[in-house]
PDB file of C-alpha atoms in Angstrom:
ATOM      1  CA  UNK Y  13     -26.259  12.663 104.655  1.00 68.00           C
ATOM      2  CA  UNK Y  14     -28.214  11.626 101.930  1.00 87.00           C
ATOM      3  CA  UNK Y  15     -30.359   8.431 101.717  1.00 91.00           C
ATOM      4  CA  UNK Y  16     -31.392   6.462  98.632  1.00 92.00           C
ATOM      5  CA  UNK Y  17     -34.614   5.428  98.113  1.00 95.00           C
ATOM      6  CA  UNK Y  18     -35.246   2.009  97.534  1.00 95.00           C
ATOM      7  CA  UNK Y  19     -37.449   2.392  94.606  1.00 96.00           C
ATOM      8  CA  UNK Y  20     -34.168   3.536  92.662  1.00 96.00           C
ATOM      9  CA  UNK Y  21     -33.402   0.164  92.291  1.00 97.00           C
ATOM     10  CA  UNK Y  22     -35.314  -1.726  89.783  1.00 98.00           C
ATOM     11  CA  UNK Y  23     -36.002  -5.426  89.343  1.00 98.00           C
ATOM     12  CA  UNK Y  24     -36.803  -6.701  85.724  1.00 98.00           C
ATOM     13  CA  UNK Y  25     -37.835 -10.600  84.938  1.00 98.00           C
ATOM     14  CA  UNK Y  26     -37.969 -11.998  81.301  1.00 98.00           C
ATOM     15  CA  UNK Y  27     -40.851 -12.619  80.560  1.00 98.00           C
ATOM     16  CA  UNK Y  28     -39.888 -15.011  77.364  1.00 96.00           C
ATOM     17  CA  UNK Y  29     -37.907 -17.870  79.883  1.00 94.00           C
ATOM     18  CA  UNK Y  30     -34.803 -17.392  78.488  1.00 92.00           C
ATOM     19  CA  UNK Y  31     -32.127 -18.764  81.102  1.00 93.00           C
ATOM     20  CA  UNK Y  32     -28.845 -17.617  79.497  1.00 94.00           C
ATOM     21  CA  UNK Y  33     -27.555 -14.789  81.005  1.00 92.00           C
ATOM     22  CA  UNK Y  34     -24.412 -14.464  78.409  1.00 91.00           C
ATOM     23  CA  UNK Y  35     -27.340 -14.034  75.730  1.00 91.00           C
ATOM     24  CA  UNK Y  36     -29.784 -11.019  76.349  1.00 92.00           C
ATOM     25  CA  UNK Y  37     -30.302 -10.178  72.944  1.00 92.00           C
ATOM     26  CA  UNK Y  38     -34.151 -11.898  72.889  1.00 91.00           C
ATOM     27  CA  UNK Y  39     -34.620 -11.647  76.536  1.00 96.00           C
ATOM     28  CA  UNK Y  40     -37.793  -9.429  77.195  1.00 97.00           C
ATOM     29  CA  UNK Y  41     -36.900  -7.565  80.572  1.00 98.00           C
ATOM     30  CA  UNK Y  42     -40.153  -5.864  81.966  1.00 98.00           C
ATOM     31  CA  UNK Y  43     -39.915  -4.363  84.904  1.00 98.00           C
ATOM     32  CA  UNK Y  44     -41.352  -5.534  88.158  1.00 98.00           C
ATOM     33  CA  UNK Y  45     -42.498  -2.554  89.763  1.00 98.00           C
ATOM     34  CA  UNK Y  46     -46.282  -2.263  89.908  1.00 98.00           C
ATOM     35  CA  UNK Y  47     -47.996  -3.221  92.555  1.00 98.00           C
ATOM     36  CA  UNK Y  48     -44.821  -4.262  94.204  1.00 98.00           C
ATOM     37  CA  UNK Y  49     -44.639  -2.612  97.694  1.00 98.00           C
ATOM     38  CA  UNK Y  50     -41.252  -4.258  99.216  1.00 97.00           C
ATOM     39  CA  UNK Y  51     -38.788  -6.527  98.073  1.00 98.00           C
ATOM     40  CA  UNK Y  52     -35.917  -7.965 100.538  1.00 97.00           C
ATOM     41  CA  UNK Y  53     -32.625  -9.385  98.778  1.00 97.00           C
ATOM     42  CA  UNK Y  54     -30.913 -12.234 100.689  1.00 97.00           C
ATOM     43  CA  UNK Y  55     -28.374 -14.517 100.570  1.00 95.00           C
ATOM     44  CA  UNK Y  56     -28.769 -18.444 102.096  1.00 93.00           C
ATOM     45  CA  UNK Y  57     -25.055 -19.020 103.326  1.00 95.00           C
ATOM     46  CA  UNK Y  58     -23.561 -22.134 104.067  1.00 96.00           C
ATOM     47  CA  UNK Y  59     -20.867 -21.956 106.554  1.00 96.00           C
ATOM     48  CA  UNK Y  60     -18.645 -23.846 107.731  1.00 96.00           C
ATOM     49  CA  UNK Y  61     -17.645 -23.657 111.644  1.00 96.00           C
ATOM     50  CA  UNK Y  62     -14.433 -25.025 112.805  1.00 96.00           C
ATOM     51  CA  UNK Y  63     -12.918 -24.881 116.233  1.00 95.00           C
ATOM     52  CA  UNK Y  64      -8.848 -25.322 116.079  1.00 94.00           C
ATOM     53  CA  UNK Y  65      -6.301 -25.676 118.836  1.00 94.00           C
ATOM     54  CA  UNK Y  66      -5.049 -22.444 118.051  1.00 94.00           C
ATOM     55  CA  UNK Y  67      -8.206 -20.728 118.139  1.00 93.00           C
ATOM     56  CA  UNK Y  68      -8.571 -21.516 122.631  1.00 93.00           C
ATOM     57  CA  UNK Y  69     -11.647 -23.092 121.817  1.00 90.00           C
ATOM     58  CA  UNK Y  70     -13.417 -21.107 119.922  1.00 95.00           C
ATOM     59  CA  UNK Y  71     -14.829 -21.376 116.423  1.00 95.00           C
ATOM     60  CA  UNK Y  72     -13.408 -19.961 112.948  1.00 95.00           C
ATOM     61  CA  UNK Y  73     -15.814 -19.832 110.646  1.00 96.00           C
ATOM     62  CA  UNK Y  74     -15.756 -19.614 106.646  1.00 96.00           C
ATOM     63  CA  UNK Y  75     -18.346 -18.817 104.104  1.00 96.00           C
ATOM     64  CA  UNK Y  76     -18.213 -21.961 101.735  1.00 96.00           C
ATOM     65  CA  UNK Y  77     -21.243 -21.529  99.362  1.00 96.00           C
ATOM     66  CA  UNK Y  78     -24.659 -18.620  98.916  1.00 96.00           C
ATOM     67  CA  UNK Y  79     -27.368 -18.557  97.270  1.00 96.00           C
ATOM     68  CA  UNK Y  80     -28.795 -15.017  96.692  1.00 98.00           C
ATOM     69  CA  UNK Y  81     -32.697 -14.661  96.457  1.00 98.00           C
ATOM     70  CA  UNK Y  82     -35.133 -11.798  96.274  1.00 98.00           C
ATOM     71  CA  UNK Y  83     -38.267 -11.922  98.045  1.00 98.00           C
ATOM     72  CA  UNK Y  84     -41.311  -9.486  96.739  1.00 98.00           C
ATOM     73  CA  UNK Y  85     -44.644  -8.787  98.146  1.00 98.00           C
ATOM     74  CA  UNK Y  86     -47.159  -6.353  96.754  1.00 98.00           C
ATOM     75  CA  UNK Y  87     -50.572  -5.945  95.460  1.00 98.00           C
ATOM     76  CA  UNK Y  88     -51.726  -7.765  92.043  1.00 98.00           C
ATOM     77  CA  UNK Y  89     -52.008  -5.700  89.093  1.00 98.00           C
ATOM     78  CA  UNK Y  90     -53.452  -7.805  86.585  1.00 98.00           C
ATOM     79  CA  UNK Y  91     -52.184  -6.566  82.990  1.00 98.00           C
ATOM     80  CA  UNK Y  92     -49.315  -5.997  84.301  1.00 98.00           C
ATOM     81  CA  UNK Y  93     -46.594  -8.034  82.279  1.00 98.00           C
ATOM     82  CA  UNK Y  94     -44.124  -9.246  84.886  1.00 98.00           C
ATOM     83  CA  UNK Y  95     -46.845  -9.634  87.280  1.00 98.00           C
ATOM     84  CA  UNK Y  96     -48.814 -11.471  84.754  1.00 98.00           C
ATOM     85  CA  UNK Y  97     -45.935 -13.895  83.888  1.00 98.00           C
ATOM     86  CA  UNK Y  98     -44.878 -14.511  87.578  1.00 98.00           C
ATOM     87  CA  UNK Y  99     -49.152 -15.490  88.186  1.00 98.00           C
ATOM     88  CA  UNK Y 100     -48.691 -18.005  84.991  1.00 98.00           C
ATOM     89  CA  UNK Y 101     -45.875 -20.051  86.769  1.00 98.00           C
ATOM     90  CA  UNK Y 102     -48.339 -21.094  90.022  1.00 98.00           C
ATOM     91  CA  UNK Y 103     -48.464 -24.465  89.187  1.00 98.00           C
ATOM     92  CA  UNK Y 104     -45.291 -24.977  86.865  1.00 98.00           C
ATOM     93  CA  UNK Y 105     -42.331 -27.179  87.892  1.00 98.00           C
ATOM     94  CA  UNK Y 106     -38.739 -27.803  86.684  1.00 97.00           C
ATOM     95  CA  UNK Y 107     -37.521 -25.818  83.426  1.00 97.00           C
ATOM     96  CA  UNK Y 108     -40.923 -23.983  83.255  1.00 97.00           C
ATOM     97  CA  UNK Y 109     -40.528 -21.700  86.307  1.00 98.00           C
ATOM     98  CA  UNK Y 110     -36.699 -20.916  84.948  1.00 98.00           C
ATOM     99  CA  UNK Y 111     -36.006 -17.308  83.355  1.00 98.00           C
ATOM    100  CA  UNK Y 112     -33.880 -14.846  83.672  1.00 98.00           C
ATOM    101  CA  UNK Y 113     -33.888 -11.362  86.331  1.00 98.00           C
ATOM    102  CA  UNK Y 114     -32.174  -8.527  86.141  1.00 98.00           C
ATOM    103  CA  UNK Y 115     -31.233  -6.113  89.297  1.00 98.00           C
ATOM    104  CA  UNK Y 116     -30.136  -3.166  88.745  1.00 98.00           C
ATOM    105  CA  UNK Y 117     -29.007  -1.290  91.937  1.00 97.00           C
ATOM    106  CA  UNK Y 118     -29.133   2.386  92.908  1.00 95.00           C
ATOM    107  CA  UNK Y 119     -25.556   3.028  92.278  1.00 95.00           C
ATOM    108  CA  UNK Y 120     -25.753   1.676  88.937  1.00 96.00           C
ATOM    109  CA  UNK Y 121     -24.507  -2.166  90.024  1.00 97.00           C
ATOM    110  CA  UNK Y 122     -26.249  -5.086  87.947  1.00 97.00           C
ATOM    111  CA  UNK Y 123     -26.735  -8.371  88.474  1.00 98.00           C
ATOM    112  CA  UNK Y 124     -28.322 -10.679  86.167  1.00 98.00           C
ATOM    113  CA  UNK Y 125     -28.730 -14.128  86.433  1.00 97.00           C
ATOM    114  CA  UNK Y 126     -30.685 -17.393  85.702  1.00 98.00           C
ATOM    115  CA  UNK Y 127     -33.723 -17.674  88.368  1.00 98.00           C
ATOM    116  CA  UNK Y 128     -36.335 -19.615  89.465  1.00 98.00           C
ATOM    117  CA  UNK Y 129     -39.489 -18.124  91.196  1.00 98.00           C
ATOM    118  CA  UNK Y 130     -40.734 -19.694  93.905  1.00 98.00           C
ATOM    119  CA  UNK Y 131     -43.159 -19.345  96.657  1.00 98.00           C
ATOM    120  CA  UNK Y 132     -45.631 -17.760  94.529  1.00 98.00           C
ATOM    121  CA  UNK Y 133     -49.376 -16.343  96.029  1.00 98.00           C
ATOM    122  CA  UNK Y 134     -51.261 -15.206  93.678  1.00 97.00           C
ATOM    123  CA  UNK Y 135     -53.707 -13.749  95.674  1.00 96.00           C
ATOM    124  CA  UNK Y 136     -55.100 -13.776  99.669  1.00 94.00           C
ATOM    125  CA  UNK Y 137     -56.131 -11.071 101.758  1.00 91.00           C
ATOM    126  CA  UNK Y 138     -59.070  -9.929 103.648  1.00 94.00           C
ATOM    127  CA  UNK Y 139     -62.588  -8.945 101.840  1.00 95.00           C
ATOM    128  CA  UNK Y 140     -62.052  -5.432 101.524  1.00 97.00           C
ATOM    129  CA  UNK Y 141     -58.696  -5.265 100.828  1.00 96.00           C
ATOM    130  CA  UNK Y 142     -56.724  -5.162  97.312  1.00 97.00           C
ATOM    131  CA  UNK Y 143     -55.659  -8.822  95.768  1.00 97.00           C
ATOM    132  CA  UNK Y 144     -52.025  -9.560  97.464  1.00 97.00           C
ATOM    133  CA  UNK Y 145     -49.086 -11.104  95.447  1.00 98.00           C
ATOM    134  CA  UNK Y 146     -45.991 -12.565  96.963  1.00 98.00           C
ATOM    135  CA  UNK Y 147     -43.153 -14.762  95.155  1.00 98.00           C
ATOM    136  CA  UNK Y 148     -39.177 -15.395  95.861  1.00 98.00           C
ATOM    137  CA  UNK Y 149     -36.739 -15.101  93.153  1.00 98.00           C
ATOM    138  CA  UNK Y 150     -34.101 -17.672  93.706  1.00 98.00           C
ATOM    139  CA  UNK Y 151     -30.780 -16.955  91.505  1.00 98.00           C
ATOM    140  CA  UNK Y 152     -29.424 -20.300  90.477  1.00 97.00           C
ATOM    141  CA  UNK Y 153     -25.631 -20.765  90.536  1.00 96.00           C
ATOM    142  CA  UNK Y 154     -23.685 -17.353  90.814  1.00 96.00           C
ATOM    143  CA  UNK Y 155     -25.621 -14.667  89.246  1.00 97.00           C
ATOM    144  CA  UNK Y 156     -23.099 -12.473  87.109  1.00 96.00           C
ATOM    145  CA  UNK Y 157     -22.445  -8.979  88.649  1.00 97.00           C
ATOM    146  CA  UNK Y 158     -21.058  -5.791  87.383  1.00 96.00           C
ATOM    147  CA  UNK Y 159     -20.232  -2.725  89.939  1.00 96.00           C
ATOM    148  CA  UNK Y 160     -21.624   0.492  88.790  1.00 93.00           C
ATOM    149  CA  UNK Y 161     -19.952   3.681  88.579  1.00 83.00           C
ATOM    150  CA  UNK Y 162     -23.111   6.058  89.651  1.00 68.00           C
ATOM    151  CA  UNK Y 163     -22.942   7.140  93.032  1.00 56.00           C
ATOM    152  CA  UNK Y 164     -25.697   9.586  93.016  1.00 52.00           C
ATOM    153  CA  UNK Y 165     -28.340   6.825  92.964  1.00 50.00           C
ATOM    154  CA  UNK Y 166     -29.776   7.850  89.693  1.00 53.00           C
ATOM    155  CA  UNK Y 167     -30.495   4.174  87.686  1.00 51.00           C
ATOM    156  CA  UNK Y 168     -33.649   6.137  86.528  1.00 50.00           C
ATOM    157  CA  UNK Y 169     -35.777   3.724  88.618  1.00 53.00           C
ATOM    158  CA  UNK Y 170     -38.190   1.528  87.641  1.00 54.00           C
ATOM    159  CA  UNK Y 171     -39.302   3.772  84.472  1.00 47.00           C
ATOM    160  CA  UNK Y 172     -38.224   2.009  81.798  1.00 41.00           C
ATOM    161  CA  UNK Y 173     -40.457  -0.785  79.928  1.00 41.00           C
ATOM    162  CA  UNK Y 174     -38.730  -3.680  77.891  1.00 41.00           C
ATOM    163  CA  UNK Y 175     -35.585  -1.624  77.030  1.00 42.00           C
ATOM    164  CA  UNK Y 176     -32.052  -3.225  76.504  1.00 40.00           C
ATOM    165  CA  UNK Y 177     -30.292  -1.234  79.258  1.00 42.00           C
ATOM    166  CA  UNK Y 178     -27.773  -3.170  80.989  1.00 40.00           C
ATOM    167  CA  UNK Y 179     -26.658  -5.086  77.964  1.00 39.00           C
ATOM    168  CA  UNK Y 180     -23.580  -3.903  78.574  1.00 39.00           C
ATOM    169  CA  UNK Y 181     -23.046  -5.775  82.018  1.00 40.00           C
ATOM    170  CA  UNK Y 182     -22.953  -8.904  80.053  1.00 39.00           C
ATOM    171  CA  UNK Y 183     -20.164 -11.362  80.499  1.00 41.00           C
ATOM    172  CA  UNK Y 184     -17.667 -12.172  83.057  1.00 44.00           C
ATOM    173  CA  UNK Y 185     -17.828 -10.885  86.652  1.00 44.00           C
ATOM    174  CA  UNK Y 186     -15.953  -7.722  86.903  1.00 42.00           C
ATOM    175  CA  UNK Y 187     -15.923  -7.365  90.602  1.00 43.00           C
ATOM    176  CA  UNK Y 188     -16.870  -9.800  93.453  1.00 41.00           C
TER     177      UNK Y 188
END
């Protein structure tokens, strides 16, 4: 048994605030790696619980709406150009703390997606420790997805800087 690594998958933000996700072509994906010591995907589901005759009492329940987010804490690496564009949004509301994120996961699945970022701490910690950094990314309406193909868990990582890789997952959902 083999396990994957979760620093195979790798997280890149726009740092331009572009919100289309049809229209990559001047988004300017860096990655969001530095620093960044764990991330936790999640999705907020609204359910709905039901308890029918037929069901002798008990509840049925069904999955009416999500919201998938991505929380990230780390350490602050200052020059660092995700980083540096998350920081810049601490006190922006509305439109201004809209862009768009890319996931790509560690069999080669993408999703990309409109976001917000939220929560964001620049910095805290204790005296002698390195500057923190936490922040959510909160997809807004249903992030496009496309199922990969790689089952080896080789995305390459986060090594790439502003590349165009995943242009290709552009478009409508292919699986869901």
């Amino acid at each position: 048994m083999a396990f994957e690594l979760n620093y195979l998958n790798k997280f890149e933000i726009d740092t331009k605030g572009d919100t289309d996700p049809t229209n990559v072509d001047d988004a300017n994906f860096s990655p969001l790696a530095a620093g960044i010591t764990q991330t936790t995907p999640a999705l907020n589901e609204t359910s709905d619980q039901t308890a029918y005759y037929d069901g002798q009492g008990f509840d049925s329940t069904d999955i009416t709406g999500k919201r998938l987010s991505i929380a990230f804490a780390g350490n602050r690496v200052r020059g660092d150009a995700a980083q540096d564009f998350i920081v810049s949004k601490f006190l922006a509301l509305g439109d201004d703390v809209k862009t768009l994120f890319r996931w790509t996961m560690t069999d080669g699945s993408v999703v990309i997606g409109e976001c917000s970022i939220t929560a964001i701490v620049p910095s805290g910690g204790n005296a002698n420790a390195k500057q923190t950094l936490s922040f959510t990314i909160q997809f807004n309406n249903k992030p496009q997805f496309t199922a990969g193909t790689d089952n080896g868990g080789s995305n390459g990582g986060n090594t790439s800087s502003n590349d165009t890789a995943g242009k290709a997952v552009v478009g409508e959902n292919t699986a869901e």
